[in-house]
């Protein structure tokens, strides 16, 4: 099969490409990525050596690029990871989120309609469900939880999801959607909580914790997300949404404290800063449907996954130090300059 993976030079997309090349060596993977600030070709160095892999630089919202790639490759499956993915950036500048996340999804599905595919898979997020209160640990997001977004990022992802389901109902496009909780693991861009805290703790720099650090996220090791997408795009029911998460709820403070303990760094590095506007309190996934229908279960416990992740950042300093030394410095100054 020919599989187009968009956004494959980013965090989850690159992990997915390595997962697929390893698990399904008979399939060809074509990565379409615009190499925005968070796309990194160095991440795909190993994949480039594999004859079953091809990289194409291009924007999913650019109709001409997308249609000519489909014309050339005639993909069987399209998996869309390409997105603007950082909530804080969406608060600062929503426009590009609407363009990439909604319009880009539309262009990809229009190409799927024209050229014919067996599956269009949309990689979505639990953030489309909004948040849950901290004092109701009995509540979880199911696939029937109403869409109720908080940020421009989550609204753009929800808009894309609705469009995907509309293309299924209106045009009969064979689609599926996964809505996953927070991922962590190798190649995570250091603007996100876990890699940000690891890289700053290693440099003995202040760790900016928003508000009181009591917000809860449901952490999933990235490889477990990849195995869920692989199952859904090949065996999941067309037109269906599947929630993906591993019951690994942690407060942000618990996560940061774990990182400090693992690295042998003092808790005095923790610095409470002004909260994110509209900050979601708690995410928690009920993964019953994907387990019941497809037998999916996460394999990595948070306690093990966080150790593997920290070790990866220790072993791959060049990868993230290259990022920190570039344009990222302006971003950090703009986002945190007055808060720290
Ligand atoms: P990321 O920001 O690390 O990577 C995004 C990738 O998309 C980059 O390689 C970037 O260059 C590429 N890209 C951006 N705009 C593009 C465009 N217009 N055309 C082509 N490529 C473009 O993101 P991530 O964390 O790997 O997230 C991947 C997907 O998974 C996103 O759709 C996100 O909404 C979703 N998701 C992420 C998480 C998480 O915890 N990170 C959880 C659930 C769902
Ligand atoms: O739930 C899935 C979502 O998880 C994905 O859809 C998003 O693409 C992904 O970025 C992630 O969103 P979050 O906003 O939850 O992730 P982030 O790493 O930005 O923040 C995690 C938590 O840590 C959140 O409560 C905000 C907090 N935080 C984050 C940063 C960057 C801090 O306290 N300090 C920080 O400096």
Short mmCIF file of C-alpha atoms and ligand atoms in Angstrom, two decimals, residues 85-88 125-127 153 180-182 191-193 196-197 208-210 215 217 219 252 276 279-280 283 336, ligand 2:
data_model
loop_
_atom_site.label_atom_id
_atom_site.label_comp_id
_atom_site.label_asym_id
_atom_site.label_seq_id
_atom_site.Cartn_x
_atom_site.Cartn_y
_atom_site.Cartn_z
CA UNK A 85 -0.47 22.07 17.53
CA UNK A 86 0.49 24.45 20.36
CA UNK A 87 -2.34 26.01 22.39
CA UNK A 88 -0.26 29.01 23.56
CA UNK A 125 -7.34 15.49 20.05
CA UNK A 126 -9.25 15.09 23.32
CA UNK A 127 -9.17 18.91 23.52
CA UNK A 153 -6.33 25.52 18.63
CA UNK A 180 -6.01 11.23 21.74
CA UNK A 181 -4.85 12.61 25.07
CA UNK A 182 -1.45 14.27 25.71
CA UNK A 191 7.85 24.25 23.66
CA UNK A 192 5.57 21.58 25.19
CA UNK A 193 5.46 20.89 28.94
CA UNK A 196 10.45 22.15 28.04
CA UNK A 197 10.88 21.11 31.67
CA UNK A 208 7.49 28.01 34.36
CA UNK A 209 4.42 26.29 35.83
CA UNK A 210 1.13 27.95 34.83
CA UNK A 215 -4.35 21.16 35.91
CA UNK A 217 -3.50 15.86 31.72
CA UNK A 219 -0.39 11.22 29.44
CA UNK A 252 1.30 19.35 35.92
CA UNK A 276 -2.72 30.39 30.27
CA UNK A 279 -6.71 27.07 30.61
CA UNK A 280 -8.49 23.68 30.52
CA UNK A 283 -8.54 15.95 30.38
CA UNK A 336 7.71 33.97 28.96
O1 LIG B 2 -4.58 16.76 24.96
C1 LIG B 2 -3.96 16.73 23.73
C2 LIG B 2 -3.21 18.01 23.47
O2 LIG B 2 -2.06 18.00 24.30
C3 LIG B 2 -2.81 18.18 22.01
O3 LIG B 2 -3.98 18.31 21.23
C4 LIG B 2 -1.92 19.41 21.82
O4 LIG B 2 -1.46 19.47 20.48
C5 LIG B 2 -0.74 19.29 22.75
O5 LIG B 2 0.08 20.43 22.64
C6 LIG B 2 -1.20 19.10 24.18
O6 LIG B 2 -1.86 20.30 24.66
P1 LIG B 2 -1.61 20.88 26.14
O7 LIG B 2 -1.96 22.30 26.14
O8 LIG B 2 -2.22 20.00 27.16
O9 LIG B 2 0.00 20.66 26.22
P2 LIG B 2 1.18 21.59 26.77
O10 LIG B 2 2.41 20.73 26.76
O11 LIG B 2 1.24 22.90 26.08
O12 LIG B 2 0.75 21.84 28.27
C7 LIG B 2 0.51 20.76 29.15
C8 LIG B 2 0.08 21.36 30.47
O13 LIG B 2 1.19 22.05 31.06
C9 LIG B 2 -1.03 22.39 30.35
O14 LIG B 2 -1.90 22.29 31.47
C10 LIG B 2 -0.30 23.74 30.39
C11 LIG B 2 0.90 23.43 31.28
N1 LIG B 2 2.12 24.20 30.99
C12 LIG B 2 2.59 24.21 29.70
C13 LIG B 2 3.73 24.93 29.37
C14 LIG B 2 4.22 24.96 27.95
C15 LIG B 2 2.81 24.87 32.00
O15 LIG B 2 2.40 24.82 33.18
N2 LIG B 2 3.93 25.56 31.66
C16 LIG B 2 4.42 25.65 30.40
O16 LIG B 2 5.44 26.35 30.18
#
